[in-house]
């Protein structure tokens, strides 16, 4: 008998003696809605028996009672809606703790289409008869298509590419800025790393539109790639640099354009069971972020983080979450393929792998000095009800973020570390001592081939810690960390959980239950908001699933779909 089966059997045996999940000594008030004959997973902590229930009563936006047996009948009033779920799985609504919901470019007009070619040089056509977009073109392919796309567009129109590993490798030793400026002198050209998201390139016209000079110093929270003479080579990394390009593109659109993107994203999110999400926008500065957010009205709770482009940039009070918290984002390093992830042990062959000019034994780079990061921590400490979000990918970056946090006595302050995909075990132990949540992104597990190619086996073999993080006493939360709308069945919460269950390192795999907890209760707690579990007094936000997922395998999770999403007592999505 599985551990889950034994636990279920124990729950049934102990029904008469099990503690109630809500106070039963007071007179009942009528519920607005009751569901019964359900397989409810509550995500409550403490007594494991409290995680499983068969009925739930809600009134208004709040849960009145969750439990087992027939107690629900005492909450039935003349106007109570009572529903038999016939054994359907019910879960708390998912909380997406780390997102990038928007895009500053319009795929139908801005994207320069580079076709995918097979080994014989023929264009690859998809099942729908449409040529397949190449999201991993070489530098020469980008240069060629930059010219052809510019010829089809008016002067000044943006040309956008999606790129990945091949572009970095084939551009090594070449000046991307100069060559793409020759290829398209009158049109801004930029490319966005479609796989990692932490790399971008730009020609002279794009840099000029963003107000960037070729001899500029590195921006706050960002980094410029440089040629041997110190001038910009066209690579722009992290929000301090990428954000300036995005901001220039975003000026073409009114605030309502981005508000509509938010609304679409939230509509899709509700259909996959997400009831709350935090967005980290790259597209504009905090003041505009607040203006756009003010236009969005949606039942899915939207929190927008403050992303300062300059160190002293103000965070508007209107960006505060419904909890009252003001979330402020800081970057310490970047991604691997651009060689900006900051490693303790270095890149295997930086002279070949890295697109800009880096010396042998190159370790990567910090976007912030020690004093800049210290001031970012102090800013959060000195701002009432503020919380920090601290990005660190490489092993050195995670250690750096932890060391400075300890120096600034951040234990007990409100903050989360993000990613930590390459963090050493002793660094994770330090995070446990700090008492902060780690917000992980299961999609990063797919980076294992890149990690193997770029970093030493010492780092690669223990990359992407999940189960070991929990075992070391760190609370683990989940976020998609994607750009643009969620694709149901591809990068929805059930897929995140399945990815963590299928981790390439068996010792780091999570169970379905651990994954659900990370995507519900722990994500809500990481973001200091109510919800994420089904318990007395909690928001009545829950989902009905088409199959049992607690105790199931990864394939079952991937196939799961949401039949209904309820947010604060209101049905916001019902499957057709």
CSV table of N, CA and C in Angstrom, one decimal, residues 100 221 239-240 280-282 284-286 289 305-310 313 315 319 327-331:
chain,number,residue,atom,x,y,z
A,100,UNK,N,6.5,37.4,-16.2
A,100,UNK,CA,6.7,38.6,-17.1
A,100,UNK,C,5.6,38.5,-18.1
A,221,UNK,N,21.6,47.9,-12.6
A,221,UNK,CA,20.8,46.7,-12.8
A,221,UNK,C,21.0,46.1,-14.1
A,239,UNK,N,17.7,44.1,-16.9
A,239,UNK,CA,16.7,45.2,-17.0
A,239,UNK,C,17.3,46.6,-17.2
A,240,UNK,N,18.5,46.8,-16.6
A,240,UNK,CA,19.1,48.1,-16.7
A,240,UNK,C,19.5,48.5,-18.2
A,280,UNK,N,6.6,41.1,-13.2
A,280,UNK,CA,7.8,41.9,-13.1
A,280,UNK,C,8.0,42.5,-14.5
A,281,UNK,N,7.5,43.7,-14.8
A,281,UNK,CA,7.6,44.3,-16.1
A,281,UNK,C,8.9,44.9,-16.5
A,282,UNK,N,9.4,44.5,-17.7
A,282,UNK,CA,10.6,45.1,-18.2
A,282,UNK,C,10.3,46.3,-19.2
A,284,UNK,N,8.7,49.2,-19.1
A,284,UNK,CA,8.6,50.6,-18.8
A,284,UNK,C,9.0,50.8,-17.3
A,285,UNK,N,9.1,52.1,-17.0
A,285,UNK,CA,9.5,52.4,-15.6
A,285,UNK,C,8.3,52.4,-14.6
A,286,UNK,N,8.6,52.4,-13.3
A,286,UNK,CA,7.6,52.2,-12.3
A,286,UNK,C,6.4,53.1,-12.4
A,289,UNK,N,4.2,51.8,-15.0
A,289,UNK,CA,3.7,50.5,-14.6
A,289,UNK,C,2.5,50.7,-13.7
A,305,UNK,N,5.3,44.4,-9.6
A,305,UNK,CA,6.5,44.7,-8.9
A,305,UNK,C,7.0,46.1,-9.4
A,306,UNK,N,7.7,46.8,-8.6
A,306,UNK,CA,8.5,48.0,-8.9
A,306,UNK,C,9.8,47.6,-9.5
A,307,UNK,N,10.1,48.0,-10.7
A,307,UNK,CA,11.4,47.7,-11.3
A,307,UNK,C,12.2,49.0,-11.6
A,308,UNK,N,13.0,49.5,-10.7
A,308,UNK,CA,13.7,50.7,-10.9
A,308,UNK,C,14.7,50.6,-12.0
A,309,UNK,N,14.7,51.5,-13.0
A,309,UNK,CA,15.7,51.5,-14.1
A,309,UNK,C,16.9,52.3,-13.5
A,310,UNK,N,16.7,53.2,-12.7
A,310,UNK,CA,17.8,54.0,-12.0
A,310,UNK,C,17.7,53.7,-10.5
A,313,UNK,N,15.2,55.7,-8.5
A,313,UNK,CA,13.8,55.9,-9.1
A,313,UNK,C,12.7,55.5,-8.1
A,315,UNK,N,9.2,54.3,-6.4
A,315,UNK,CA,8.2,53.3,-6.6
A,315,UNK,C,6.8,53.8,-6.1
A,319,UNK,N,1.5,50.9,-6.6
A,319,UNK,CA,2.0,49.6,-7.0
A,319,UNK,C,1.8,48.6,-5.9
A,327,UNK,N,6.5,45.4,-3.7
A,327,UNK,CA,7.6,44.5,-4.1
A,327,UNK,C,8.6,45.3,-5.0
A,328,UNK,N,9.9,45.2,-4.7
A,328,UNK,CA,10.9,45.9,-5.4
A,328,UNK,C,11.9,44.9,-6.0
A,329,UNK,N,12.2,44.9,-7.3
A,329,UNK,CA,13.0,43.9,-7.9
A,329,UNK,C,14.4,44.4,-8.1
A,330,UNK,N,15.4,43.5,-7.9
A,330,UNK,CA,16.8,43.8,-8.0
A,330,UNK,C,17.5,42.6,-8.7
A,331,UNK,N,18.4,42.9,-9.7
A,331,UNK,CA,19.1,41.8,-10.4
A,331,UNK,C,20.6,41.8,-9.9
